[in-house]
XYZ file of C-alpha atoms in Angstrom:
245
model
C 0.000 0.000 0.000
C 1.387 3.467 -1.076
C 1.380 5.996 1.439
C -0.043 10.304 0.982
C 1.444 12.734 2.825
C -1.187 15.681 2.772
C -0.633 18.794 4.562
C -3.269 21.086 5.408
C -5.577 18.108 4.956
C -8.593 19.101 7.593
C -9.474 22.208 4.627
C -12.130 21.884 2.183
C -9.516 20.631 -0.350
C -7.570 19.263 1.481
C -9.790 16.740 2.969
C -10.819 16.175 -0.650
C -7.785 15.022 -1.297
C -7.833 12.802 1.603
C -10.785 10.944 0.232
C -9.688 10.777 -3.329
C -6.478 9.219 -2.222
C -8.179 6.641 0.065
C -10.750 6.143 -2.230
C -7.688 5.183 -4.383
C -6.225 2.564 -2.106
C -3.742 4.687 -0.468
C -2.692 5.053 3.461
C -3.486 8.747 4.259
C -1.461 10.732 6.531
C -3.513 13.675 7.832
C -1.561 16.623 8.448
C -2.658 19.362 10.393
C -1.278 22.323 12.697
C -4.649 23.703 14.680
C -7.322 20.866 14.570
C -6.275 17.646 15.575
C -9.901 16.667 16.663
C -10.508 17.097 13.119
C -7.763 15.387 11.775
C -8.895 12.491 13.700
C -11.995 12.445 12.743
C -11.149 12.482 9.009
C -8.766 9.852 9.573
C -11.935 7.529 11.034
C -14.077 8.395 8.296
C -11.460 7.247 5.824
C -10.973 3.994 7.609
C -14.692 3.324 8.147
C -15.905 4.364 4.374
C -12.910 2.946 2.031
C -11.299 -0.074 4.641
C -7.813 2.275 4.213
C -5.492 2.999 7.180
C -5.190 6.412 7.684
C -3.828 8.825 10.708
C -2.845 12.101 11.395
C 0.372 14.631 12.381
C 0.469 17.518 13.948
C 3.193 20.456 13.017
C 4.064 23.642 12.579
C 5.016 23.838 8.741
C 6.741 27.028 8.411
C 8.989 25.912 11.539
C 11.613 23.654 10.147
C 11.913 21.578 13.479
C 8.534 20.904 13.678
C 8.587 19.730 10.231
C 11.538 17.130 11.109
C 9.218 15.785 14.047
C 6.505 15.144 12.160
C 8.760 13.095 9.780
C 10.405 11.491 12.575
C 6.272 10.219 13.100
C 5.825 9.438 9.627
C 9.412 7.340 9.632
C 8.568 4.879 12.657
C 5.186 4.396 11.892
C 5.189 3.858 8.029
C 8.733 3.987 6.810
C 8.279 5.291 3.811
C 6.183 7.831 1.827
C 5.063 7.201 -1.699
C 3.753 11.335 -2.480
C 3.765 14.074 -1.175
C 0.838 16.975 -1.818
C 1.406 20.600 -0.121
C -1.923 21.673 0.344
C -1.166 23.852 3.246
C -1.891 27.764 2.450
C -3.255 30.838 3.903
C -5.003 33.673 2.449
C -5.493 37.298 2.626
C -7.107 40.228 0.986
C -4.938 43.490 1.852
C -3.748 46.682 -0.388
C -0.109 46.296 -0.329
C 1.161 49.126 1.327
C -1.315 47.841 4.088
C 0.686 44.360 4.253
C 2.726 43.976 7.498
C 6.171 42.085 7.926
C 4.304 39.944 10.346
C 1.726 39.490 7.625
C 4.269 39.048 4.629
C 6.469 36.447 6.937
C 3.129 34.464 7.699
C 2.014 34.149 4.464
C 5.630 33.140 3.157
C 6.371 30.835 6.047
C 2.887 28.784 5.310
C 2.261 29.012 1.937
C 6.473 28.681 0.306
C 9.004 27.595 3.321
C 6.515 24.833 4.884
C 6.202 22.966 1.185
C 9.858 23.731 1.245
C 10.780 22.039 4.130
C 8.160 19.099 3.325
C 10.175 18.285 0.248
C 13.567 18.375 1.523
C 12.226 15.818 4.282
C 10.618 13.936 2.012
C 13.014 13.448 -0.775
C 16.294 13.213 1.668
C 14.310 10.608 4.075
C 12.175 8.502 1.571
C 12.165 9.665 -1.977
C 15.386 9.415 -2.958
C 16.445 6.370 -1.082
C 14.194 4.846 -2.876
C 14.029 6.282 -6.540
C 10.452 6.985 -6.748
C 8.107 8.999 -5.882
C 5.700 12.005 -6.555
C 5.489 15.582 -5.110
C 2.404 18.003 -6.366
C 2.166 21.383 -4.752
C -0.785 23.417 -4.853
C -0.039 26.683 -6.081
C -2.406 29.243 -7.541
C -4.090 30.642 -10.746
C -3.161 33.919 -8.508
C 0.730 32.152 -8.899
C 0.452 32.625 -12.597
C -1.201 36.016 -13.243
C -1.013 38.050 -10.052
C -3.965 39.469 -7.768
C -4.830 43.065 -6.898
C -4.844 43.317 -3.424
C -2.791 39.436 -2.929
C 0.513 40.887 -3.532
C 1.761 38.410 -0.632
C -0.223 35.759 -1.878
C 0.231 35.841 -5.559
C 4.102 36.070 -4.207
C 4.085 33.105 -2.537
C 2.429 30.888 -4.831
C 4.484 32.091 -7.435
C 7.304 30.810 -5.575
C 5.647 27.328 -5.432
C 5.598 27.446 -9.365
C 9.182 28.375 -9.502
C 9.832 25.785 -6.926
C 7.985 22.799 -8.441
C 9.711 23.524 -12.439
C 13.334 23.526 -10.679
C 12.535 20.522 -8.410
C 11.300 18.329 -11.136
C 14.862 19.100 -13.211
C 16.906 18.042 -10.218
C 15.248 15.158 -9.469
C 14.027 13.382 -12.448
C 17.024 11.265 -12.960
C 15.933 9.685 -9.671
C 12.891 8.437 -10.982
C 11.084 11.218 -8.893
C 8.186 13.631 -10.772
C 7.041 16.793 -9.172
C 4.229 18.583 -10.830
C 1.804 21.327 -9.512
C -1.980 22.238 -9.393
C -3.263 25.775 -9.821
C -6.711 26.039 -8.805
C -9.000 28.651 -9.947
C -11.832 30.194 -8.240
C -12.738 27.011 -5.262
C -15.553 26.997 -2.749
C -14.270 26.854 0.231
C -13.911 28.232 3.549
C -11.198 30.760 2.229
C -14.360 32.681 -0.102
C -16.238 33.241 3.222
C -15.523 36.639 3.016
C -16.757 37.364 -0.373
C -20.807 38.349 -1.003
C -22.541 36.848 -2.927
C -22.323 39.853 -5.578
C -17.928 39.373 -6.187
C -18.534 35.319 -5.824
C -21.206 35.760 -9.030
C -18.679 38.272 -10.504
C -16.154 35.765 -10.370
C -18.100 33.074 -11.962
C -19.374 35.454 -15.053
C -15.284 35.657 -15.721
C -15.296 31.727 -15.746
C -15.411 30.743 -19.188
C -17.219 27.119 -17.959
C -19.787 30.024 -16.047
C -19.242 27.623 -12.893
C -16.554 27.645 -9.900
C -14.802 24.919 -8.792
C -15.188 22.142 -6.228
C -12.441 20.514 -4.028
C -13.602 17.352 -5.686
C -12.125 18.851 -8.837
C -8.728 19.653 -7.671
C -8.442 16.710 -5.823
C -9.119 14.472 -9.171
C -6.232 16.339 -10.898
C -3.974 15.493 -8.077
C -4.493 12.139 -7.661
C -4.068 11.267 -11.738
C -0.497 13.734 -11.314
C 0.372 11.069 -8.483
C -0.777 7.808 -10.121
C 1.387 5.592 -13.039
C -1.298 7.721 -15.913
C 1.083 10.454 -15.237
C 3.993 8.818 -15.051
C 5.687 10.958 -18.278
C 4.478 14.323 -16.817
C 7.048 16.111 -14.862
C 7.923 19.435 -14.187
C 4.430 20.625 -15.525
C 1.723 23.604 -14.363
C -1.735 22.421 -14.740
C -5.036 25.289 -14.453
C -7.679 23.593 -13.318
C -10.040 27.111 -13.067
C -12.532 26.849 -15.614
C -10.590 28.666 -18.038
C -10.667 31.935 -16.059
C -6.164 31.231 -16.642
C -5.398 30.272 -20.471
């Protein structure tokens, strides 16, 4: 049995991705930093509805210690990690000269240094060992084009981009592929501060006229970790609709 590493998994995508990976036969490891009650209670649901073990960490991503523990967990209970998906990320709406450091070192530490340190774990601990494996990071249409009032955002998950394209060069020849996923427009718990009026904006700029699901990410993931994509390395894949050609 393969084992998922998915950070950030208690969200609305990334407990999507929790399911889609059980769902494809794979031990789940539940990551989360503020709600282990949650975590655990994902992890049952997986177990009870698709007969997969699954269980959670706890850590601090953008702390680089706390990042080692967790792997430390992940090393004596499963002993080896198949793919990895940063999920993890944070968001916020603020004009840039409003952006604090504290805000801008957040939003970095989260959303670039925590996948950061999650890859150099996994690759120098499991991946590359081993000569196989997959990474996907979850960057942002906002990654690719830039958002108006996201300067820290858009920064930050631009760096994942940059990240994931150099990664997948460096380690290719050791039979490892690292791809990432730039969502468009999602429903989750991070468009709870939009009305109703900018979330119907935002669908009128979707070509498809609909927004996304976590369902739909999720999908894309889990074919950019199975042996379907096992030629695809290195890539950027949109999945907004079309609102990003």
């Amino acid at each position: 049995m393969k084992n998922v590493l998915i950070t950030g998994a208690t969200g609305g995508i990334g407990s999507a991705l929790a399911v889609a990976f059980a769902k494809a036969g794979c031990r789940v490891i539940v990551h989360t930093n503020s709600k282990p009650q949650k975590a655990r209670q994902l992890c049952d649901i997986l177990t009870e509805s698709y007969g997969v073990e699954a269980y959670s960490v706890q850590a601090d991503i953008s702390d680089s210690n706390s990042v080692g523990k967790m792997f430390d967990q992940i090393s004596e209970r499963s002993g080896q990690l198949s793919f990895l998906v940063n999920n993890a990320g944070i968001a916020q709406q603020k004009l840039f000269t409003d952006i604090t450091n504290e805000d801008w070192s957040k939003m970095r530490g989260i959303n670039l240094d925590g996948a950061f340190f999650c890859c150099r774990e996994a690759l120098k601990r499991f991946m590359l060992p081993n000569h196989s494996g997959a990474i996907v990071n979850i960057s942002s249409m906002w990654g690719q084009v830039g958002a108006s009032c996201e300067v820290h955002y858009s920064a930050a998950k631009a760096g994942i981009i940059g990240l994931s394209k150099a990664l997948a060069k460096e380690v290719g020849l050791s039979g490892i592929r690292v791809n990432c996923v730039c969502p468009g427009v999602v429903m989750t718990n991070m468009m709870k501060d939009f009305d109703e009026t900018t979330v119907q904006g935002l669908r009128e700029e979707t070509p498809l006229n609909t927004l996304g699901t976590p369902k739909d990410i999720a999908e894309a993931v889990v074919f950019l970790c199975s042996d379907k994509a096992k030629f695809i390395t290195g890539q950027i894949l949109g999945v907004n609709g079309g609102f990003v050609i």
